[in-house]
mmCIF file of C-alpha atoms in Angstrom:
data_model
loop_
_atom_site.group_PDB
_atom_site.id
_atom_site.type_symbol
_atom_site.label_atom_id
_atom_site.label_comp_id
_atom_site.label_asym_id
_atom_site.label_seq_id
_atom_site.Cartn_x
_atom_site.Cartn_y
_atom_site.Cartn_z
ATOM 1 C CA MET A 29 0.013 0.015 0.002
ATOM 2 C CA TYR A 30 1.403 3.400 -1.032
ATOM 3 C CA THR A 31 1.665 5.725 2.002
ATOM 4 C CA TRP A 32 3.077 9.188 2.858
ATOM 5 C CA GLN A 33 6.296 7.496 4.017
ATOM 6 C CA ASP A 34 7.023 6.516 0.409
ATOM 7 C CA ILE A 35 7.244 10.210 -0.533
ATOM 8 C CA THR A 36 10.721 11.645 -0.148
ATOM 9 C CA GLU A 37 11.031 14.350 -2.903
ATOM 10 C CA PRO A 38 9.094 17.385 -4.084
ATOM 11 C CA GLY A 39 6.746 16.732 -6.980
ATOM 12 C CA THR A 40 4.698 18.349 -9.754
ATOM 13 C CA ILE A 41 0.958 18.276 -9.936
ATOM 14 C CA ASP A 42 1.252 15.153 -12.093
ATOM 15 C CA GLU A 43 3.165 13.429 -9.333
ATOM 16 C CA LEU A 44 0.541 14.508 -6.738
ATOM 17 C CA ILE A 45 -2.149 12.924 -8.885
ATOM 18 C CA ALA A 46 0.011 9.809 -9.297
ATOM 19 C CA ASP A 47 0.450 9.665 -5.479
ATOM 20 C CA ALA A 48 -3.292 9.726 -4.963
ATOM 21 C CA HIS A 49 -3.910 7.044 -7.589
ATOM 22 C CA ALA A 50 -1.162 4.833 -6.131
ATOM 23 C CA ALA A 51 -2.831 5.207 -2.689
ATOM 24 C CA GLY A 52 -6.202 4.113 -4.121
ATOM 25 C CA TYR A 53 -7.839 7.489 -4.746
ATOM 26 C CA SER A 54 -8.527 7.306 -8.449
ATOM 27 C CA GLU A 55 -10.913 10.298 -8.411
ATOM 28 C CA MET A 56 -8.070 12.807 -7.895
ATOM 29 C CA ASN A 57 -7.337 14.949 -10.938
ATOM 30 C CA GLU A 58 -5.837 18.316 -11.888
ATOM 31 C CA ARG A 59 -9.096 20.197 -11.486
ATOM 32 C CA LEU A 60 -9.539 18.883 -7.938
ATOM 33 C CA ILE A 61 -5.952 19.756 -6.994
ATOM 34 C CA HIS A 62 -6.440 23.338 -8.121
ATOM 35 C CA SER A 63 -9.759 23.511 -6.190
ATOM 36 C CA TRP A 64 -8.036 22.335 -3.008
ATOM 37 C CA ILE A 65 -5.261 24.900 -3.460
ATOM 38 C CA ALA A 66 -7.875 27.639 -3.767
ATOM 39 C CA LYS A 67 -9.507 26.454 -0.499
ATOM 40 C CA GLY A 68 -6.212 26.315 1.386
ATOM 41 C CA LEU A 69 -6.242 22.524 1.732
ATOM 42 C CA LEU A 70 -2.973 22.495 -0.233
ATOM 43 C CA ASP A 71 -0.442 25.243 -0.855
ATOM 44 C CA GLN A 72 0.508 26.775 -4.161
ATOM 45 C CA PRO A 73 3.462 25.034 -5.876
ATOM 46 C CA LEU A 74 6.814 26.771 -6.223
ATOM 47 C CA LEU A 75 7.883 27.857 -9.673
ATOM 48 C CA ARG A 76 11.096 26.550 -11.071
ATOM 49 C CA THR A 77 12.727 28.831 -13.654
ATOM 50 C CA LEU A 78 15.494 27.710 -16.006
ATOM 51 C CA ARG A 79 17.716 29.835 -18.189
ATOM 52 C CA ARG A 80 15.560 28.920 -21.143
ATOM 53 C CA GLY A 81 11.877 28.296 -20.494
ATOM 54 C CA SER A 82 10.612 26.788 -17.264
ATOM 55 C CA GLN A 83 9.679 23.479 -15.742
ATOM 56 C CA LYS A 84 6.420 22.604 -14.030
ATOM 57 C CA ALA A 85 5.992 24.066 -10.583
ATOM 58 C CA GLU A 86 6.700 21.747 -7.626
ATOM 59 C CA HIS A 87 4.893 20.957 -4.385
ATOM 60 C CA SER A 88 7.069 20.256 -1.342
ATOM 61 C CA VAL A 89 7.497 16.869 0.185
ATOM 62 C CA ASN A 90 5.239 17.936 3.090
ATOM 63 C CA GLN A 91 2.502 19.057 0.705
ATOM 64 C CA ARG A 92 2.630 15.773 -1.172
ATOM 65 C CA ARG A 93 2.211 13.994 2.112
ATOM 66 C CA LEU A 94 -0.494 16.336 3.205
ATOM 67 C CA LEU A 95 -2.533 15.383 0.098
ATOM 68 C CA LEU A 96 -2.571 11.709 1.186
ATOM 69 C CA LEU A 97 -3.556 12.717 4.725
ATOM 70 C CA LEU A 98 -6.438 14.835 3.412
ATOM 71 C CA LEU A 99 -7.670 11.999 1.214
ATOM 72 C CA ASP A 100 -7.615 9.661 4.169
ATOM 73 C CA LYS A 101 -9.558 12.138 6.368
ATOM 74 C CA ARG A 102 -12.081 13.084 3.686
ATOM 75 C CA SER A 103 -14.287 10.017 4.330
ATOM 76 C CA GLN A 104 -14.554 11.015 7.961
ATOM 77 C CA VAL A 105 -16.085 14.442 7.537
ATOM 78 C CA ALA A 106 -19.541 15.522 6.367
ATOM 79 C CA HIS A 107 -18.367 18.681 4.525
ATOM 80 C CA LEU A 108 -15.234 19.381 2.563
ATOM 81 C CA SER A 109 -14.800 22.594 4.552
ATOM 82 C CA ALA A 110 -14.184 20.506 7.679
ATOM 83 C CA LEU A 111 -11.023 19.165 5.986
ATOM 84 C CA ALA A 112 -9.558 22.686 6.275
ATOM 85 C CA GLN A 113 -8.913 21.919 9.914
ATOM 86 C CA VAL A 114 -6.145 19.467 8.887
ATOM 87 C CA PRO A 115 -3.791 22.158 7.428
ATOM 88 C CA LEU A 116 -4.935 24.576 10.104
ATOM 89 C CA ALA A 117 -3.881 22.151 12.863
ATOM 90 C CA MET A 118 -0.509 21.520 11.206
ATOM 91 C CA TRP A 119 0.101 25.249 10.899
ATOM 92 C CA LEU A 120 -1.049 25.901 14.450
ATOM 93 C CA TRP A 121 1.287 23.364 16.080
ATOM 94 C CA TRP A 122 4.254 22.685 13.835
ATOM 95 C CA ASP A 123 6.544 24.875 11.754
ATOM 96 C CA GLY A 124 7.637 24.032 8.234
ATOM 97 C CA TYR A 125 4.564 22.115 7.062
ATOM 98 C CA VAL A 126 1.909 24.719 6.159
ATOM 99 C CA PRO A 127 2.792 28.357 5.349
ATOM 100 C CA THR A 128 0.658 31.184 6.679
ATOM 101 C CA ARG A 129 -0.658 32.078 3.244
ATOM 102 C CA GLN A 130 -2.206 28.595 3.052
ATOM 103 C CA ALA A 131 -3.522 28.742 6.578
ATOM 104 C CA GLN A 132 -5.255 32.002 5.824
ATOM 105 C CA ARG A 133 -7.161 30.423 2.930
ATOM 106 C CA ALA A 134 -7.942 27.329 5.015
ATOM 107 C CA TRP A 135 -9.260 29.577 7.791
ATOM 108 C CA GLY A 136 -11.710 31.198 5.441
ATOM 109 C CA THR A 137 -12.793 27.819 4.112
ATOM 110 C CA TRP A 138 -13.407 26.372 7.597
ATOM 111 C CA VAL A 139 -15.467 29.339 8.778
ATOM 112 C CA GLY A 140 -17.303 29.478 5.424
ATOM 113 C CA ARG A 141 -20.102 31.701 4.263
ATOM 114 C CA GLY A 142 -23.888 31.561 4.517
ATOM 115 C CA ARG A 143 -25.037 28.096 5.554
ATOM 116 C CA ARG A 144 -21.544 26.921 6.515
ATOM 117 C CA SER A 145 -20.823 29.802 8.886
ATOM 118 C CA LYS A 146 -24.258 29.212 10.518
ATOM 119 C CA GLU A 147 -23.343 25.545 10.989
ATOM 120 C CA VAL A 148 -20.013 26.470 12.635
ATOM 121 C CA ALA A 149 -21.774 28.882 14.958
ATOM 122 C CA ARG A 150 -24.552 26.421 15.909
ATOM 123 C CA GLU A 151 -22.040 23.584 16.488
ATOM 124 C CA GLY A 152 -20.186 25.872 18.895
ATOM 125 C CA ALA A 153 -23.379 26.895 20.712
ATOM 126 C CA VAL A 154 -24.497 23.235 21.169
ATOM 127 C CA GLY A 155 -20.986 22.207 22.344
ATOM 128 C CA LEU A 156 -20.936 25.006 24.875
ATOM 129 C CA LEU A 157 -24.393 24.049 26.114
ATOM 130 C CA GLU A 158 -23.184 20.470 26.675
ATOM 131 C CA GLN A 159 -20.344 21.809 28.848
ATOM 132 C CA VAL A 160 -22.176 24.296 31.020
ATOM 133 C CA GLY A 161 -25.862 23.392 30.916
ATOM 134 C CA HIS A 162 -27.394 22.326 34.227
ATOM 135 C CA GLN A 163 -29.331 19.037 34.054
ATOM 136 C CA LEU A 164 -32.466 20.837 35.346
ATOM 137 C CA ALA A 165 -32.358 23.656 32.738
ATOM 138 C CA THR A 166 -35.623 23.654 30.825
ATOM 139 C CA PRO A 167 -35.808 22.786 27.086
ATOM 140 C CA THR A 168 -36.996 26.367 26.454
ATOM 141 C CA ALA A 169 -33.936 27.810 28.204
ATOM 142 C CA ARG A 170 -31.622 25.443 26.281
ATOM 143 C CA ALA A 171 -33.187 26.376 22.920
ATOM 144 C CA ARG A 172 -32.912 30.052 23.702
ATOM 145 C CA PHE A 173 -29.286 29.690 24.720
ATOM 146 C CA VAL A 174 -28.372 27.922 21.454
ATOM 147 C CA ARG A 175 -30.307 30.417 19.324
ATOM 148 C CA ILE A 176 -28.736 33.524 20.880
ATOM 149 C CA ILE A 177 -25.193 32.185 20.846
ATOM 150 C CA ALA A 178 -25.464 30.809 17.324
ATOM 151 C CA GLU A 179 -26.738 34.216 16.123
ATOM 152 C CA LEU A 180 -23.824 35.991 17.746
ATOM 153 C CA GLY A 181 -21.422 33.376 16.350
ATOM 154 C CA ASN A 182 -22.707 34.078 12.875
ATOM 155 C CA GLY A 183 -21.778 37.746 12.984
ATOM 156 C CA LYS A 184 -24.628 39.431 14.812
ATOM 157 C CA ALA A 185 -23.329 42.496 16.732
ATOM 158 C CA LEU A 186 -23.463 42.276 20.547
ATOM 159 C CA THR A 187 -25.212 45.447 21.750
ATOM 160 C CA VAL A 188 -25.803 46.525 25.334
ATOM 161 C CA ARG A 189 -29.313 45.109 25.098
ATOM 162 C CA GLY A 190 -28.046 41.964 23.457
ATOM 163 C CA ARG A 191 -25.498 41.412 26.179
ATOM 164 C CA ALA A 192 -28.240 41.645 28.841
ATOM 165 C CA GLU A 193 -30.256 39.056 26.914
ATOM 166 C CA LEU A 194 -27.201 36.880 26.606
ATOM 167 C CA LEU A 195 -26.602 37.156 30.339
ATOM 168 C CA ASP A 196 -30.140 35.995 31.079
ATOM 169 C CA ALA A 197 -29.847 33.095 28.586
ATOM 170 C CA VAL A 198 -26.563 31.855 30.028
ATOM 171 C CA ARG A 199 -27.799 32.161 33.620
ATOM 172 C CA ASP A 200 -31.034 30.283 32.749
ATOM 173 C CA VAL A 201 -29.079 27.213 31.608
ATOM 174 C CA MET A 202 -26.211 27.377 34.120
ATOM 175 C CA GLU A 203 -28.177 28.477 37.178
ATOM 176 C CA PRO A 204 -31.845 27.478 36.677
ATOM 177 C CA GLU A 205 -34.187 29.255 39.111
ATOM 178 C CA SER A 206 -35.692 26.001 40.296
ATOM 179 C CA VAL A 207 -32.281 25.202 41.868
ATOM 180 C CA PHE A 208 -30.479 28.476 42.553
ATOM 181 C CA ALA A 209 -33.192 31.122 43.153
ATOM 182 C CA ALA A 210 -33.731 30.267 46.842
ATOM 183 C CA SER A 211 -30.079 29.670 47.736
ATOM 184 C CA GLY A 212 -28.555 32.709 46.056
ATOM 185 C CA LEU A 213 -25.468 30.587 45.242
ATOM 186 C CA VAL A 214 -23.322 31.157 42.176
ATOM 187 C CA ARG A 215 -22.370 28.090 40.095
ATOM 188 C CA ALA A 216 -18.721 27.661 39.251
ATOM 189 C CA LEU A 217 -17.619 24.679 37.177
ATOM 190 C CA GLY A 218 -14.145 23.149 36.928
ATOM 191 C CA PRO A 219 -11.025 23.714 38.977
ATOM 192 C CA ALA A 220 -10.681 26.600 41.426
ATOM 193 C CA GLN A 221 -7.865 28.246 39.472
ATOM 194 C CA THR A 222 -9.953 28.586 36.318
ATOM 195 C CA PRO A 223 -13.630 28.363 37.308
ATOM 196 C CA MET A 224 -16.233 28.533 34.596
ATOM 197 C CA THR A 225 -18.935 30.975 35.781
ATOM 198 C CA VAL A 226 -21.744 32.782 34.040
ATOM 199 C CA GLU A 227 -19.361 35.780 33.382
ATOM 200 C CA THR A 228 -16.688 33.465 32.100
ATOM 201 C CA VAL A 229 -19.072 31.997 29.530
ATOM 202 C CA ILE A 230 -20.180 35.513 28.536
ATOM 203 C CA GLY A 231 -16.569 36.394 27.823
ATOM 204 C CA TYR A 232 -16.085 33.178 25.859
ATOM 205 C CA VAL A 233 -19.157 33.958 23.691
ATOM 206 C CA GLU A 234 -18.021 37.566 23.115
ATOM 207 C CA ALA A 235 -14.638 36.269 21.941
ATOM 208 C CA LEU A 236 -16.122 33.805 19.523
ATOM 209 C CA SER A 237 -18.570 36.431 18.222
ATOM 210 C CA ILE A 238 -15.900 39.104 17.505
ATOM 211 C CA ALA A 239 -13.542 36.520 15.860
ATOM 212 C CA LEU A 240 -16.269 35.153 13.559
ATOM 213 C CA GLY A 241 -17.545 38.623 12.701
ATOM 214 C CA ARG A 242 -14.061 39.864 11.828
ATOM 215 C CA THR A 243 -13.461 36.780 9.679
ATOM 216 C CA LEU A 244 -16.770 37.078 7.818
ATOM 217 C CA ASP A 245 -15.931 40.784 7.149
ATOM 218 C CA GLY A 246 -12.637 39.673 5.521
ATOM 219 C CA LYS A 247 -10.495 41.448 8.150
ATOM 220 C CA VAL A 248 -8.420 38.522 9.428
ATOM 221 C CA GLY A 249 -5.087 38.643 7.647
ATOM 222 C CA GLY A 250 -1.949 36.560 7.926
ATOM 223 C CA ALA A 251 -0.311 38.819 10.503
ATOM 224 C CA LEU A 252 -3.299 38.656 12.816
ATOM 225 C CA LEU A 253 -3.487 34.889 12.514
ATOM 226 C CA GLU A 254 0.240 34.604 13.318
ATOM 227 C CA ARG A 255 -0.243 36.687 16.529
ATOM 228 C CA ALA A 256 -3.091 34.418 17.535
ATOM 229 C CA ARG A 257 -0.894 31.352 16.870
ATOM 230 C CA ALA A 258 1.851 32.768 19.018
ATOM 231 C CA VAL A 259 -0.617 33.357 21.880
ATOM 232 C CA HIS A 260 -2.044 29.872 21.419
ATOM 233 C CA ARG A 261 1.340 28.186 21.603
ATOM 234 C CA ALA A 262 2.347 30.114 24.737
ATOM 235 C CA SER A 263 -0.942 29.473 26.551
ATOM 236 C CA THR A 264 -0.833 25.803 25.530
ATOM 237 C CA ALA A 265 2.578 25.399 27.044
ATOM 238 C CA ASP A 266 1.313 26.880 30.327
ATOM 239 C CA TYR A 267 -1.802 24.667 30.212
ATOM 240 C CA LEU A 268 0.128 21.447 29.647
ATOM 241 C CA ALA A 269 2.312 22.245 32.686
ATOM 242 C CA GLN A 270 -0.879 22.518 34.823
ATOM 243 C CA ARG A 271 -3.155 19.974 33.099
ATOM 244 C CA GLY A 272 -2.669 17.219 35.713
ATOM 245 C CA ASP A 273 -3.564 19.479 38.629
ATOM 246 C CA LEU A 274 -6.494 21.008 36.753
ATOM 247 C CA ALA A 275 -7.962 17.578 35.900
ATOM 248 C CA ALA A 276 -7.674 16.519 39.518
ATOM 249 C CA GLU A 277 -9.713 19.506 40.682
ATOM 250 C CA ALA A 278 -12.190 19.663 37.871
ATOM 251 C CA GLY A 279 -14.756 17.253 39.260
ATOM 252 C CA GLY A 280 -17.464 16.624 36.682
ATOM 253 C CA LEU A 281 -15.469 18.466 34.032
ATOM 254 C CA ALA A 282 -12.317 16.382 34.451
ATOM 255 C CA ASP A 283 -12.851 14.943 30.997
ATOM 256 C CA LEU A 284 -12.121 18.347 29.454
ATOM 257 C CA PHE A 285 -8.526 18.170 30.762
ATOM 258 C CA ARG A 286 -7.627 14.707 29.499
ATOM 259 C CA GLU A 287 -5.026 14.396 26.716
ATOM 260 C CA PRO A 288 -6.860 14.600 23.355
ATOM 261 C CA THR A 289 -6.330 12.079 20.643
ATOM 262 C CA LEU A 290 -4.680 13.122 17.382
ATOM 263 C CA GLN A 291 -8.129 13.027 15.692
ATOM 264 C CA GLU A 292 -9.566 15.270 18.354
ATOM 265 C CA GLN A 293 -6.699 17.691 17.940
ATOM 266 C CA PHE A 294 -7.516 18.012 14.262
ATOM 267 C CA ASP A 295 -11.244 18.343 14.989
ATOM 268 C CA GLN A 296 -10.650 21.124 17.537
ATOM 269 C CA ALA A 297 -8.055 23.190 15.677
ATOM 270 C CA GLY A 298 -10.540 25.654 14.155
ATOM 271 C CA ARG A 299 -12.446 26.360 17.362
ATOM 272 C CA GLN A 300 -9.259 26.675 19.380
ATOM 273 C CA LEU A 301 -7.935 29.224 16.941
ATOM 274 C CA LEU A 302 -11.221 31.018 16.884
ATOM 275 C CA LEU A 303 -11.306 31.387 20.645
ATOM 276 C CA VAL A 304 -7.710 32.593 20.900
ATOM 277 C CA LEU A 305 -8.195 35.020 18.030
ATOM 278 C CA GLY A 306 -11.384 36.391 19.676
ATOM 279 C CA MET A 307 -9.728 36.804 23.019
ATOM 280 C CA HIS A 308 -6.861 38.682 21.355
ATOM 281 C CA LEU A 309 -9.244 40.978 19.544
ATOM 282 C CA LEU A 310 -11.492 41.508 22.569
ATOM 283 C CA HIS A 311 -8.627 42.572 24.874
ATOM 284 C CA ARG A 312 -7.201 45.112 22.472
ATOM 285 C CA ARG A 313 -10.444 46.888 21.497
ATOM 286 C CA PRO A 314 -12.217 49.739 23.310
ATOM 287 C CA GLN A 315 -14.733 48.430 25.841
ATOM 288 C CA ALA A 316 -17.638 50.555 24.662
ATOM 289 C CA HIS A 317 -20.535 48.691 22.971
ATOM 290 C CA PRO A 318 -23.119 50.104 20.483
ATOM 291 C CA VAL A 319 -26.647 50.404 21.752
#
């Protein structure tokens, strides 16, 4: 069986297609390669100029190997845009595999437009609800929570009035009145060093909202992505040093601090970058909100 380990040299587009065919993916052709380059799944090849004329441009060894990885992962995702998390993850964690110009295109592909961006926003809202929702929160409160957060995640501006509505929605699922009204207690999830409270969740949602809005407006360039990557790497190093202690104190959320599988790391790359980007943007902007 032909695998990425068999690839040791750069190659032209013809050789990429031959790689795919040798690995059993006979559907790969030149048109599909160009489509994947435009989406950021693959990088542009490097031109080779001779004294007289030129030769076909070449893709690096790592890009040839990336193609086989993408083909292997394609059967595991519902939408082609989800494949963009593969090059995003490689760019996020390792140097020398995916250049920023490719990551920028992959970022736009993963977030998407129209229906796709709505799906990304709703997936994030449902995932957050699963993490913080109290078991006695009503179906109505849960539905309201997902609707509001999905709308914000799809680019809706967070006004003063909208933030108040968001606060009510988050409190209704995290601290339902049937449990917390009489006691006056505040719910805090996870370890004591990094508790997840209502206000923490509000900040999380604001970060996702501003990052998605900026992306959909076409205002996330390579330099901004690189700053977010630097922040992510630094914060990840700190987190890994503390993960064992955090997991021990997390109680019911201990599963959030376990070591993710490689597949989970690929699946989470887009949302991790989205949150870090949003936090970076949130902390550097003026704190006033439109009414």
